[in-house]
Amino acid sequence: MQSLRFAIVCFALSLFLLLNACKAKENISKTIIVDQSGGGNFTKVQEAIDSIPSNNGLWTSIHVKAGEGSNVTLIQWGDFGSSSDSSTFKMYADNFVACDISFKNTHNHPLLLDVDHNVTWAPAALIQGDKASFHRCGFIGLQDTLADWQRRHYFVNCYIEGAVDFIWGGGQSIYQNCNINVTKSRIGSGNAYIAAQGRGTATDPSGFVFKDCVVFGTGPAFLGRAYGSYSRVVFYESHFDDIITPEGWDAWFSRGKEGTLTNSEVQCMGPGASMLNRVKWEKTLTVEALGQLVNLKSFINQESWIESQPIF
C-alpha cells in the first residue's frame, strides 16, 4: 500500500477490523473491501472506517486487499514530536480485532542524523479502546513504537520493533508468542528500553505481561523502566538473546521508591536471562500473584471477550 495515515475515531460499540487472511465467524454483519485498484468499496482505509456509523452495534469487517500477511500489508506515516498525536494509527473504539497487517512510523527509518530526523517520539500505533486484539501484526518504529495506552489488549504472534520505550503506556495487556526486536544500534550511545509501563496506583489493574516471547536484536537493553509509580511488567517463560543489561530494570520515575514496582522475570531462558546481577528490587512474585497475571482469563479476559471476537 502507499503511505497513508488513519485514525479510528468513530467510537463504535463493536468494530471488527479484519485484514487479509483472518477467517471470520458467522456473526460478521457486513464486510467492506478496500482496494487501491478500485475493485472494492473504497480505495482508502480511512474512507472505509468513516463509513461505519458512530452508533454501530454490529461486527463490521474491513478487508484490505493489499497482499497476504503483515510483511506485505503496511500502513505507514512519518510524523513525530508527540507521543500520542504523531501516531500513524490511532484506535479509540472498543471491541476491535486486527490481523496480518503492520503499522509503521517511518521517522528515523533509516535514521538520518539531522534536525528533522532526531530520535524522538514517533509512535506507529496508539491503542486506547477496550477489548482489542492483534493477531500476527507488526509494529515498527524507533521510540515509543507501540503506545499501549490504556484498557485491555491482547497481542498474539506479533512483531514489535524499536529502541526507546517502544512498548509503553498504561495498558492492561498480554503479549503472547511475540517477537521483540531491539534496535539499539540505531540510537548510538543512548540506552535502550523495551517496556515503559505506566501503572499509577496499587489498585490500578494495568500491566504488561510477556508470555513465551523472544527478545533479540542489538543491545544492551533494559527490559523496562518505570513510567508510573506502580509500574508492572512481567516476562514469563520468554527467551532473551545476549542483549539484556545485567541490571535488567531501571526505576526511572520511581527512583528511591522501587518497593512499589512490580518488575519480574519468571522461568525465562537464553543467554540474556541470567539473574545474577539484576537489580535488588526486582520482584519475586507469589505463585498466586503470578498465576493471576499470566492467566489470560484472570488478567484481561474476565468476560471471555477474546473468544467472542469474530476471528479464526
PDB file of C-alpha atoms in Angstrom:
ATOM      1  CA  MET A   1       0.000   0.000   0.000  1.00  0.00           C
ATOM      2  CA  GLN A   2       1.032   3.585  -0.476  1.00  0.00           C
ATOM      3  CA  SER A   3       1.871   5.578   2.635  1.00  0.00           C
ATOM      4  CA  LEU A   4      -1.257   6.646   4.439  1.00  0.00           C
ATOM      5  CA  ARG A   5      -2.433   7.569   7.868  1.00  0.00           C
ATOM      6  CA  PHE A   6      -5.721   6.838   9.534  1.00  0.00           C
ATOM      7  CA  ALA A   7      -7.317   7.119  12.937  1.00  0.00           C
ATOM      8  CA  ILE A   8     -10.325   5.259  14.232  1.00  0.00           C
ATOM      9  CA  VAL A   9     -12.484   7.979  15.727  1.00  0.00           C
ATOM     10  CA  CYS A  10     -15.968   6.513  15.309  1.00  0.00           C
ATOM     11  CA  PHE A  11     -16.176   5.131  18.872  1.00  0.00           C
ATOM     12  CA  ALA A  12     -18.165   2.189  17.563  1.00  0.00           C
ATOM     13  CA  LEU A  13     -19.751  -0.086  20.108  1.00  0.00           C
ATOM     14  CA  SER A  14     -18.394  -3.014  18.148  1.00  0.00           C
ATOM     15  CA  LEU A  15     -15.803  -2.610  15.431  1.00  0.00           C
ATOM     16  CA  PHE A  16     -14.021  -5.518  13.803  1.00  0.00           C
ATOM     17  CA  LEU A  17     -11.103  -4.746  11.502  1.00  0.00           C
ATOM     18  CA  LEU A  18     -10.480  -7.920   9.511  1.00  0.00           C
ATOM     19  CA  LEU A  19      -7.376  -7.794   7.361  1.00  0.00           C
ATOM     20  CA  ASN A  20      -6.142 -10.337   4.832  1.00  0.00           C
ATOM     21  CA  ALA A  21      -6.070 -13.952   5.973  1.00  0.00           C
ATOM     22  CA  CYS A  22      -8.240 -13.999   9.116  1.00  0.00           C
ATOM     23  CA  LYS A  23     -11.368 -16.087   8.803  1.00  0.00           C
ATOM     24  CA  ALA A  24     -14.467 -14.545  10.328  1.00  0.00           C
ATOM     25  CA  LYS A  25     -17.230 -16.326  12.198  1.00  0.00           C
ATOM     26  CA  GLU A  26     -20.818 -16.087  11.096  1.00  0.00           C
ATOM     27  CA  ASN A  27     -21.552 -13.044  13.267  1.00  0.00           C
ATOM     28  CA  ILE A  28     -19.944 -10.605  10.829  1.00  0.00           C
ATOM     29  CA  SER A  29     -22.819  -8.391   9.734  1.00  0.00           C
ATOM     30  CA  LYS A  30     -21.033  -6.540   6.956  1.00  0.00           C
ATOM     31  CA  THR A  31     -17.754  -6.681   5.028  1.00  0.00           C
ATOM     32  CA  ILE A  32     -16.215  -3.579   3.486  1.00  0.00           C
ATOM     33  CA  ILE A  33     -13.465  -4.096   0.898  1.00  0.00           C
ATOM     34  CA  VAL A  34     -10.628  -1.607   0.481  1.00  0.00           C
ATOM     35  CA  ASP A  35      -8.776  -1.967  -2.821  1.00  0.00           C
ATOM     36  CA  GLN A  36      -6.449   0.693  -4.219  1.00  0.00           C
ATOM     37  CA  SER A  37      -7.032  -0.565  -7.723  1.00  0.00           C
ATOM     38  CA  GLY A  38     -10.729   0.314  -7.452  1.00  0.00           C
ATOM     39  CA  GLY A  39     -12.092  -3.216  -7.171  1.00  0.00           C
ATOM     40  CA  GLY A  40     -13.633  -2.720  -3.723  1.00  0.00           C
ATOM     41  CA  ASN A  41     -15.985  -0.422  -1.885  1.00  0.00           C
ATOM     42  CA  PHE A  42     -13.276   2.141  -1.117  1.00  0.00           C
ATOM     43  CA  THR A  43      -9.718   2.894  -2.186  1.00  0.00           C
ATOM     44  CA  LYS A  44      -8.579   4.149   1.257  1.00  0.00           C
ATOM     45  CA  VAL A  45      -8.809   2.552   4.689  1.00  0.00           C
ATOM     46  CA  GLN A  46      -9.869   5.793   6.354  1.00  0.00           C
ATOM     47  CA  GLU A  47     -12.826   6.095   3.997  1.00  0.00           C
ATOM     48  CA  ALA A  48     -13.966   2.616   4.979  1.00  0.00           C
ATOM     49  CA  ILE A  49     -13.675   3.447   8.674  1.00  0.00           C
ATOM     50  CA  ASP A  50     -15.555   6.716   8.219  1.00  0.00           C
ATOM     51  CA  SER A  51     -18.426   4.814   6.602  1.00  0.00           C
ATOM     52  CA  ILE A  52     -19.185   2.939   9.831  1.00  0.00           C
ATOM     53  CA  PRO A  53     -21.818   4.819  11.883  1.00  0.00           C
ATOM     54  CA  SER A  54     -20.837   6.068  15.320  1.00  0.00           C
ATOM     55  CA  ASN A  55     -23.653   4.110  16.973  1.00  0.00           C
ATOM     56  CA  ASN A  56     -22.702   0.856  15.301  1.00  0.00           C
ATOM     57  CA  GLY A  57     -23.547  -2.157  17.436  1.00  0.00           C
ATOM     58  CA  LEU A  58     -22.669  -4.933  14.957  1.00  0.00           C
ATOM     59  CA  TRP A  59     -19.378  -6.506  13.956  1.00  0.00           C
ATOM     60  CA  THR A  60     -18.096  -4.975  10.737  1.00  0.00           C
ATOM     61  CA  SER A  61     -15.194  -6.365   8.709  1.00  0.00           C
ATOM     62  CA  ILE A  62     -12.816  -4.110   6.788  1.00  0.00           C
ATOM     63  CA  HIS A  63     -10.843  -6.264   4.379  1.00  0.00           C
ATOM     64  CA  VAL A  64      -7.755  -4.609   2.905  1.00  0.00           C
ATOM     65  CA  LYS A  65      -6.743  -6.159  -0.412  1.00  0.00           C
ATOM     66  CA  ALA A  66      -3.022  -5.497  -0.456  1.00  0.00           C
ATOM     67  CA  GLY A  67      -1.356  -8.878  -0.359  1.00  0.00           C
ATOM     68  CA  GLU A  68      -1.351 -11.518   2.355  1.00  0.00           C
ATOM     69  CA  GLY A  69       0.270 -11.075   5.749  1.00  0.00           C
ATOM     70  CA  SER A  70       1.895  -8.338   7.815  1.00  0.00           C
ATOM     71  CA  ASN A  71       5.058  -8.406   5.677  1.00  0.00           C
ATOM     72  CA  VAL A  72       3.036  -7.181   2.689  1.00  0.00           C
ATOM     73  CA  THR A  73       0.175  -5.073   4.023  1.00  0.00           C
ATOM     74  CA  LEU A  74       1.625  -1.971   5.621  1.00  0.00           C
ATOM     75  CA  ILE A  75       0.159   1.293   6.871  1.00  0.00           C
ATOM     76  CA  GLN A  76       2.891   3.884   7.404  1.00  0.00           C
ATOM     77  CA  TRP A  77       3.450   7.565   8.087  1.00  0.00           C
ATOM     78  CA  GLY A  78       6.359   9.718   9.254  1.00  0.00           C
ATOM     79  CA  ASP A  79       5.001  12.176  11.811  1.00  0.00           C
ATOM     80  CA  PHE A  80       6.976  12.814  15.022  1.00  0.00           C
ATOM     81  CA  GLY A  81       7.284  15.013  18.090  1.00  0.00           C
ATOM     82  CA  SER A  82       4.259  13.846  20.090  1.00  0.00           C
ATOM     83  CA  SER A  83       3.902  10.587  21.991  1.00  0.00           C
ATOM     84  CA  SER A  84       0.235  10.443  21.015  1.00  0.00           C
ATOM     85  CA  ASP A  85      -0.697  12.886  18.256  1.00  0.00           C
ATOM     86  CA  SER A  86       2.110  11.722  15.945  1.00  0.00           C
ATOM     87  CA  SER A  87       0.956   8.115  15.837  1.00  0.00           C
ATOM     88  CA  THR A  88       0.480   6.539  12.408  1.00  0.00           C
ATOM     89  CA  PHE A  89      -2.521   4.548  13.619  1.00  0.00           C
ATOM     90  CA  LYS A  90      -4.910   5.533  16.411  1.00  0.00           C
ATOM     91  CA  MET A  91      -7.546   3.199  17.808  1.00  0.00           C
ATOM     92  CA  TYR A  92     -10.118   4.515  20.300  1.00  0.00           C
ATOM     93  CA  ALA A  93     -13.019   2.141  19.631  1.00  0.00           C
ATOM     94  CA  ASP A  94     -13.893  -0.767  21.921  1.00  0.00           C
ATOM     95  CA  ASN A  95     -14.207  -4.304  20.548  1.00  0.00           C
ATOM     96  CA  PHE A  96     -11.553  -4.369  17.851  1.00  0.00           C
ATOM     97  CA  VAL A  97      -9.543  -7.023  16.019  1.00  0.00           C
ATOM     98  CA  ALA A  98      -6.704  -6.625  13.529  1.00  0.00           C
ATOM     99  CA  CYS A  99      -4.906  -9.441  11.728  1.00  0.00           C
ATOM    100  CA  ASP A 100      -1.964  -9.742   9.360  1.00  0.00           C
ATOM    101  CA  ILE A 101      -1.071  -6.080   8.963  1.00  0.00           C
ATOM    102  CA  SER A 102       1.833  -3.857  10.036  1.00  0.00           C
ATOM    103  CA  PHE A 103       1.826  -0.299  11.342  1.00  0.00           C
ATOM    104  CA  LYS A 104       4.997   1.720  10.871  1.00  0.00           C
ATOM    105  CA  ASN A 105       6.298   5.163  11.732  1.00  0.00           C
ATOM    106  CA  THR A 106       8.913   5.998   9.113  1.00  0.00           C
ATOM    107  CA  HIS A 107      10.609   8.752  11.118  1.00  0.00           C
ATOM    108  CA  ASN A 108      14.202   7.574  11.747  1.00  0.00           C
ATOM    109  CA  HIS A 109      13.798   4.797   9.183  1.00  0.00           C
ATOM    110  CA  PRO A 110      16.525   4.960   8.050  1.00  0.00           C
ATOM    111  CA  LEU A 111      17.934   7.080  10.865  1.00  0.00           C
ATOM    112  CA  LEU A 112      19.093  10.406   9.433  1.00  0.00           C
ATOM    113  CA  LEU A 113      21.326  12.448  11.730  1.00  0.00           C
ATOM    114  CA  ASP A 114      19.841  15.893  11.192  1.00  0.00           C
ATOM    115  CA  VAL A 115      17.421  18.185  12.976  1.00  0.00           C
ATOM    116  CA  ASP A 116      14.392  16.752  11.184  1.00  0.00           C
ATOM    117  CA  HIS A 117      15.233  13.158  11.998  1.00  0.00           C
ATOM    118  CA  ASN A 118      16.384  13.249  15.600  1.00  0.00           C
ATOM    119  CA  VAL A 119      15.400  10.372  17.869  1.00  0.00           C
ATOM    120  CA  THR A 120      12.110  11.487  19.380  1.00  0.00           C
ATOM    121  CA  TRP A 121       8.512  10.431  19.969  1.00  0.00           C
ATOM    122  CA  ALA A 122       7.239   8.769  16.831  1.00  0.00           C
ATOM    123  CA  PRO A 123       4.638   6.065  17.560  1.00  0.00           C
ATOM    124  CA  ALA A 124       3.461   3.575  14.984  1.00  0.00           C
ATOM    125  CA  ALA A 125       0.235   2.798  16.849  1.00  0.00           C
ATOM    126  CA  LEU A 126      -1.779   4.137  19.776  1.00  0.00           C
ATOM    127  CA  ILE A 127      -4.264   1.699  21.307  1.00  0.00           C
ATOM    128  CA  GLN A 128      -6.801   3.164  23.718  1.00  0.00           C
ATOM    129  CA  GLY A 129     -10.040   1.206  23.266  1.00  0.00           C
ATOM    130  CA  ASP A 130     -11.032  -1.732  25.465  1.00  0.00           C
ATOM    131  CA  LYS A 131     -11.158  -5.377  24.328  1.00  0.00           C
ATOM    132  CA  ALA A 132      -8.721  -5.040  21.423  1.00  0.00           C
ATOM    133  CA  SER A 133      -6.733  -7.916  19.978  1.00  0.00           C
ATOM    134  CA  PHE A 134      -3.967  -8.074  17.391  1.00  0.00           C
ATOM    135  CA  HIS A 135      -3.031 -11.288  15.616  1.00  0.00           C
ATOM    136  CA  ARG A 136       0.144 -11.640  13.525  1.00  0.00           C
ATOM    137  CA  CYS A 137       0.543  -7.873  13.317  1.00  0.00           C
ATOM    138  CA  GLY A 138       3.695  -5.765  13.111  1.00  0.00           C
ATOM    139  CA  PHE A 139       4.557  -2.523  14.938  1.00  0.00           C
ATOM    140  CA  ILE A 140       7.674  -0.800  13.604  1.00  0.00           C
ATOM    141  CA  GLY A 141       9.323   2.329  14.932  1.00  0.00           C
ATOM    142  CA  LEU A 142      12.263   3.561  16.996  1.00  0.00           C
ATOM    143  CA  GLN A 143      10.973   5.500  20.018  1.00  0.00           C
ATOM    144  CA  ASP A 144       7.515   4.909  21.565  1.00  0.00           C
ATOM    145  CA  THR A 145       6.625   2.479  18.763  1.00  0.00           C
ATOM    146  CA  LEU A 146       3.563   0.931  20.393  1.00  0.00           C
ATOM    147  CA  ALA A 147       1.548   3.202  22.668  1.00  0.00           C
ATOM    148  CA  ASP A 148      -0.376   0.584  24.644  1.00  0.00           C
ATOM    149  CA  TRP A 149      -2.200   3.480  26.209  1.00  0.00           C
ATOM    150  CA  GLN A 150      -4.963   2.052  28.392  1.00  0.00           C
ATOM    151  CA  ARG A 151      -7.560  -0.690  28.879  1.00  0.00           C
ATOM    152  CA  ARG A 152      -7.371  -4.389  27.958  1.00  0.00           C
ATOM    153  CA  HIS A 153      -5.438  -5.641  24.937  1.00  0.00           C
ATOM    154  CA  TYR A 154      -4.179  -8.965  23.611  1.00  0.00           C
ATOM    155  CA  PHE A 155      -1.221  -9.228  21.224  1.00  0.00           C
ATOM    156  CA  VAL A 156      -0.503 -12.692  19.867  1.00  0.00           C
ATOM    157  CA  ASN A 157       2.177 -13.757  17.364  1.00  0.00           C
ATOM    158  CA  CYS A 158       3.067 -10.114  16.735  1.00  0.00           C
ATOM    159  CA  TYR A 159       6.350  -8.428  15.776  1.00  0.00           C
ATOM    160  CA  ILE A 160       7.371  -5.269  17.653  1.00  0.00           C
ATOM    161  CA  GLU A 161      10.475  -3.231  16.804  1.00  0.00           C
ATOM    162  CA  GLY A 162      12.153  -0.240  18.423  1.00  0.00           C
ATOM    163  CA  ALA A 163      14.821   1.028  20.797  1.00  0.00           C
ATOM    164  CA  VAL A 164      13.470   3.546  23.331  1.00  0.00           C
ATOM    165  CA  ASP A 165      10.362   2.793  25.436  1.00  0.00           C
ATOM    166  CA  PHE A 166       8.983   1.099  22.388  1.00  0.00           C
ATOM    167  CA  ILE A 167       6.180  -0.694  24.251  1.00  0.00           C
ATOM    168  CA  TRP A 168       4.748   1.857  26.634  1.00  0.00           C
ATOM    169  CA  GLY A 169       1.643   3.223  28.320  1.00  0.00           C
ATOM    170  CA  GLY A 170      -0.917   2.262  30.939  1.00  0.00           C
ATOM    171  CA  GLY A 171      -2.482  -0.692  29.146  1.00  0.00           C
ATOM    172  CA  GLN A 172      -3.591  -3.930  30.773  1.00  0.00           C
ATOM    173  CA  SER A 173      -2.165  -6.304  28.204  1.00  0.00           C
ATOM    174  CA  ILE A 174      -0.805  -9.750  27.476  1.00  0.00           C
ATOM    175  CA  TYR A 175       1.800 -10.220  24.742  1.00  0.00           C
ATOM    176  CA  GLN A 176       1.918 -13.873  23.774  1.00  0.00           C
ATOM    177  CA  ASN A 177       4.382 -15.539  21.397  1.00  0.00           C
ATOM    178  CA  CYS A 178       5.588 -12.155  20.189  1.00  0.00           C
ATOM    179  CA  ASN A 179       8.956 -11.374  18.577  1.00  0.00           C
ATOM    180  CA  ILE A 180      10.517  -8.254  20.095  1.00  0.00           C
ATOM    181  CA  ASN A 181      13.359  -6.725  18.085  1.00  0.00           C
ATOM    182  CA  VAL A 182      15.582  -4.244  19.957  1.00  0.00           C
ATOM    183  CA  THR A 183      17.333  -1.868  17.536  1.00  0.00           C
ATOM    184  CA  LYS A 184      19.792  -0.295  19.984  1.00  0.00           C
ATOM    185  CA  SER A 185      22.376   0.087  17.204  1.00  0.00           C
ATOM    186  CA  ARG A 186      20.257   2.847  15.668  1.00  0.00           C
ATOM    187  CA  ILE A 187      20.478   5.245  18.616  1.00  0.00           C
ATOM    188  CA  GLY A 188      24.218   5.389  19.179  1.00  0.00           C
ATOM    189  CA  SER A 189      25.365   5.723  22.785  1.00  0.00           C
ATOM    190  CA  GLY A 190      21.950   6.105  24.441  1.00  0.00           C
ATOM    191  CA  ASN A 191      20.269   3.391  26.468  1.00  0.00           C
ATOM    192  CA  ALA A 192      17.670   1.069  25.000  1.00  0.00           C
ATOM    193  CA  TYR A 193      14.474   0.263  26.916  1.00  0.00           C
ATOM    194  CA  ILE A 194      11.848  -2.248  25.869  1.00  0.00           C
ATOM    195  CA  ALA A 195       8.853  -1.571  28.131  1.00  0.00           C
ATOM    196  CA  ALA A 196       7.779   1.582  29.961  1.00  0.00           C
ATOM    197  CA  GLN A 197       4.566   0.740  31.791  1.00  0.00           C
ATOM    198  CA  GLY A 198       2.549   3.500  33.460  1.00  0.00           C
ATOM    199  CA  ARG A 199       0.574   1.890  36.306  1.00  0.00           C
ATOM    200  CA  GLY A 200      -0.078   4.729  38.760  1.00  0.00           C
ATOM    201  CA  THR A 201      -1.596   3.206  41.930  1.00  0.00           C
ATOM    202  CA  ALA A 202      -1.615  -0.049  43.861  1.00  0.00           C
ATOM    203  CA  THR A 203      -5.225  -0.692  42.798  1.00  0.00           C
ATOM    204  CA  ASP A 204      -4.641   0.074  39.121  1.00  0.00           C
ATOM    205  CA  PRO A 205      -5.316  -3.233  37.252  1.00  0.00           C
ATOM    206  CA  SER A 206      -2.926  -2.414  34.399  1.00  0.00           C
ATOM    207  CA  GLY A 207       0.364  -4.037  33.499  1.00  0.00           C
ATOM    208  CA  PHE A 208       2.286  -5.647  30.659  1.00  0.00           C
ATOM    209  CA  VAL A 209       2.735  -9.429  30.673  1.00  0.00           C
ATOM    210  CA  PHE A 210       5.046 -11.011  28.100  1.00  0.00           C
ATOM    211  CA  LYS A 211       4.454 -14.758  27.716  1.00  0.00           C
ATOM    212  CA  ASP A 212       6.572 -17.063  25.557  1.00  0.00           C
ATOM    213  CA  CYS A 213       8.112 -14.104  23.757  1.00  0.00           C
ATOM    214  CA  VAL A 214      11.515 -13.859  22.047  1.00  0.00           C
ATOM    215  CA  VAL A 215      13.690 -10.783  22.649  1.00  0.00           C
ATOM    216  CA  PHE A 216      16.514 -10.285  20.145  1.00  0.00           C
ATOM    217  CA  GLY A 217      18.372  -7.615  18.189  1.00  0.00           C
ATOM    218  CA  THR A 218      21.153  -5.293  19.329  1.00  0.00           C
ATOM    219  CA  GLY A 219      21.863  -4.186  22.890  1.00  0.00           C
ATOM    220  CA  PRO A 220      22.497  -3.610  25.611  1.00  0.00           C
ATOM    221  CA  ALA A 221      18.877  -3.005  26.525  1.00  0.00           C
ATOM    222  CA  PHE A 222      16.857  -2.777  29.720  1.00  0.00           C
ATOM    223  CA  LEU A 223      13.778  -4.977  29.909  1.00  0.00           C
ATOM    224  CA  GLY A 224      11.910  -1.945  31.153  1.00  0.00           C
ATOM    225  CA  ARG A 225      11.849   1.270  33.123  1.00  0.00           C
ATOM    226  CA  ALA A 226       9.139   2.592  35.391  1.00  0.00           C
ATOM    227  CA  TYR A 227       6.828   5.065  33.678  1.00  0.00           C
ATOM    228  CA  GLY A 228       4.483   5.024  36.685  1.00  0.00           C
ATOM    229  CA  SER A 229       4.869   4.833  40.459  1.00  0.00           C
ATOM    230  CA  TYR A 230       3.471   1.267  40.480  1.00  0.00           C
ATOM    231  CA  SER A 231       4.737   0.179  37.081  1.00  0.00           C
ATOM    232  CA  ARG A 232       4.123  -3.526  36.419  1.00  0.00           C
ATOM    233  CA  VAL A 233       5.965  -5.622  33.799  1.00  0.00           C
ATOM    234  CA  VAL A 234       6.366  -9.402  33.859  1.00  0.00           C
ATOM    235  CA  PHE A 235       8.349 -11.571  31.454  1.00  0.00           C
ATOM    236  CA  TYR A 236       7.231 -15.197  31.719  1.00  0.00           C
ATOM    237  CA  GLU A 237       8.864 -18.189  30.021  1.00  0.00           C
ATOM    238  CA  SER A 238      10.438 -15.924  27.422  1.00  0.00           C
ATOM    239  CA  HIS A 239      13.783 -16.173  25.623  1.00  0.00           C
ATOM    240  CA  PHE A 240      16.366 -13.387  25.780  1.00  0.00           C
ATOM    241  CA  ASP A 241      19.312 -13.125  23.427  1.00  0.00           C
ATOM    242  CA  ASP A 242      22.539 -11.780  24.902  1.00  0.00           C
ATOM    243  CA  ILE A 243      21.428  -8.153  24.688  1.00  0.00           C
ATOM    244  CA  ILE A 244      19.891  -7.522  28.129  1.00  0.00           C
ATOM    245  CA  THR A 245      21.780  -5.324  30.607  1.00  0.00           C
ATOM    246  CA  PRO A 246      22.945  -7.191  33.728  1.00  0.00           C
ATOM    247  CA  GLU A 247      20.727  -4.924  35.870  1.00  0.00           C
ATOM    248  CA  GLY A 248      17.678  -5.721  33.763  1.00  0.00           C
ATOM    249  CA  TRP A 249      15.488  -2.864  35.005  1.00  0.00           C
ATOM    250  CA  ASP A 250      15.590   0.916  35.568  1.00  0.00           C
ATOM    251  CA  ALA A 251      13.425   2.609  38.224  1.00  0.00           C
ATOM    252  CA  TRP A 252      13.317   5.897  36.258  1.00  0.00           C
ATOM    253  CA  PHE A 253      10.403   7.958  37.677  1.00  0.00           C
ATOM    254  CA  SER A 254      10.325   5.805  40.822  1.00  0.00           C
ATOM    255  CA  ARG A 255      13.980   6.004  41.750  1.00  0.00           C
ATOM    256  CA  GLY A 256      14.144   5.798  45.551  1.00  0.00           C
ATOM    257  CA  LYS A 257      10.656   4.219  45.695  1.00  0.00           C
ATOM    258  CA  GLU A 258      11.439   0.936  43.994  1.00  0.00           C
ATOM    259  CA  GLY A 259       9.392  -1.064  46.508  1.00  0.00           C
ATOM    260  CA  THR A 260       6.171  -0.078  44.755  1.00  0.00           C
ATOM    261  CA  LEU A 261       7.279  -1.507  41.403  1.00  0.00           C
ATOM    262  CA  THR A 262       6.424  -4.949  40.039  1.00  0.00           C
ATOM    263  CA  ASN A 263       9.169  -5.928  37.612  1.00  0.00           C
ATOM    264  CA  SER A 264       9.655  -9.651  37.391  1.00  0.00           C
ATOM    265  CA  GLU A 265      11.170 -12.415  35.258  1.00  0.00           C
ATOM    266  CA  VAL A 266       9.908 -15.951  35.739  1.00  0.00           C
ATOM    267  CA  GLN A 267      11.313 -19.076  34.084  1.00  0.00           C
ATOM    268  CA  CYS A 268      12.942 -17.107  31.285  1.00  0.00           C
ATOM    269  CA  MET A 269      15.795 -18.576  29.284  1.00  0.00           C
ATOM    270  CA  GLY A 270      18.591 -17.732  26.880  1.00  0.00           C
ATOM    271  CA  PRO A 271      21.977 -16.024  27.256  1.00  0.00           C
ATOM    272  CA  GLY A 272      20.380 -12.745  28.354  1.00  0.00           C
ATOM    273  CA  ALA A 273      18.264 -14.294  31.108  1.00  0.00           C
ATOM    274  CA  SER A 274      20.908 -14.588  33.850  1.00  0.00           C
ATOM    275  CA  MET A 275      19.590 -13.146  37.131  1.00  0.00           C
ATOM    276  CA  LEU A 276      22.978 -12.935  38.870  1.00  0.00           C
ATOM    277  CA  ASN A 277      23.377  -9.156  38.586  1.00  0.00           C
ATOM    278  CA  ARG A 278      19.789  -7.993  38.375  1.00  0.00           C
ATOM    279  CA  VAL A 279      18.650  -5.011  40.474  1.00  0.00           C
ATOM    280  CA  LYS A 280      17.980  -5.978  44.089  1.00  0.00           C
ATOM    281  CA  TRP A 281      14.454  -4.653  43.972  1.00  0.00           C
ATOM    282  CA  GLU A 282      13.220  -6.960  41.208  1.00  0.00           C
ATOM    283  CA  LYS A 283      10.007  -8.510  42.494  1.00  0.00           C
ATOM    284  CA  THR A 284       9.659 -12.181  43.370  1.00  0.00           C
ATOM    285  CA  LEU A 285       6.003 -12.972  42.804  1.00  0.00           C
ATOM    286  CA  THR A 286       3.994 -15.457  44.829  1.00  0.00           C
ATOM    287  CA  VAL A 287       2.519 -18.395  42.946  1.00  0.00           C
ATOM    288  CA  GLU A 288      -0.923 -16.850  43.355  1.00  0.00           C
ATOM    289  CA  ALA A 289       0.137 -13.406  42.128  1.00  0.00           C
ATOM    290  CA  LEU A 290       1.962 -14.862  39.138  1.00  0.00           C
ATOM    291  CA  GLY A 291      -0.998 -17.028  38.216  1.00  0.00           C
ATOM    292  CA  GLN A 292      -3.311 -14.033  38.316  1.00  0.00           C
ATOM    293  CA  LEU A 293      -1.115 -12.114  35.877  1.00  0.00           C
ATOM    294  CA  VAL A 294      -0.098 -14.758  33.337  1.00  0.00           C
ATOM    295  CA  ASN A 295      -3.527 -16.363  33.082  1.00  0.00           C
ATOM    296  CA  LEU A 296      -5.451 -14.918  30.154  1.00  0.00           C
ATOM    297  CA  LYS A 297      -8.823 -15.376  31.834  1.00  0.00           C
ATOM    298  CA  SER A 298      -7.975 -13.748  35.149  1.00  0.00           C
ATOM    299  CA  PHE A 299      -5.872 -10.839  33.880  1.00  0.00           C
ATOM    300  CA  ILE A 300      -7.598  -9.494  30.767  1.00  0.00           C
ATOM    301  CA  ASN A 301     -10.300 -11.917  29.620  1.00  0.00           C
ATOM    302  CA  GLN A 302     -12.696 -11.903  32.556  1.00  0.00           C
ATOM    303  CA  GLU A 303     -15.759 -11.628  30.296  1.00  0.00           C
ATOM    304  CA  SER A 304     -14.471 -14.121  27.700  1.00  0.00           C
ATOM    305  CA  TRP A 305     -14.405 -11.311  25.160  1.00  0.00           C
ATOM    306  CA  ILE A 306     -11.483 -12.841  23.266  1.00  0.00           C
ATOM    307  CA  GLU A 307     -13.468 -15.975  22.458  1.00  0.00           C
ATOM    308  CA  SER A 308     -16.435 -13.881  21.334  1.00  0.00           C
ATOM    309  CA  GLN A 309     -14.442 -11.935  18.773  1.00  0.00           C
ATOM    310  CA  PRO A 310     -15.091 -12.935  15.152  1.00  0.00           C
ATOM    311  CA  ILE A 311     -11.737 -14.425  14.173  1.00  0.00           C
ATOM    312  CA  PHE A 312     -10.458 -17.868  13.163  1.00  0.00           C
TER     313      PHE A 312
END
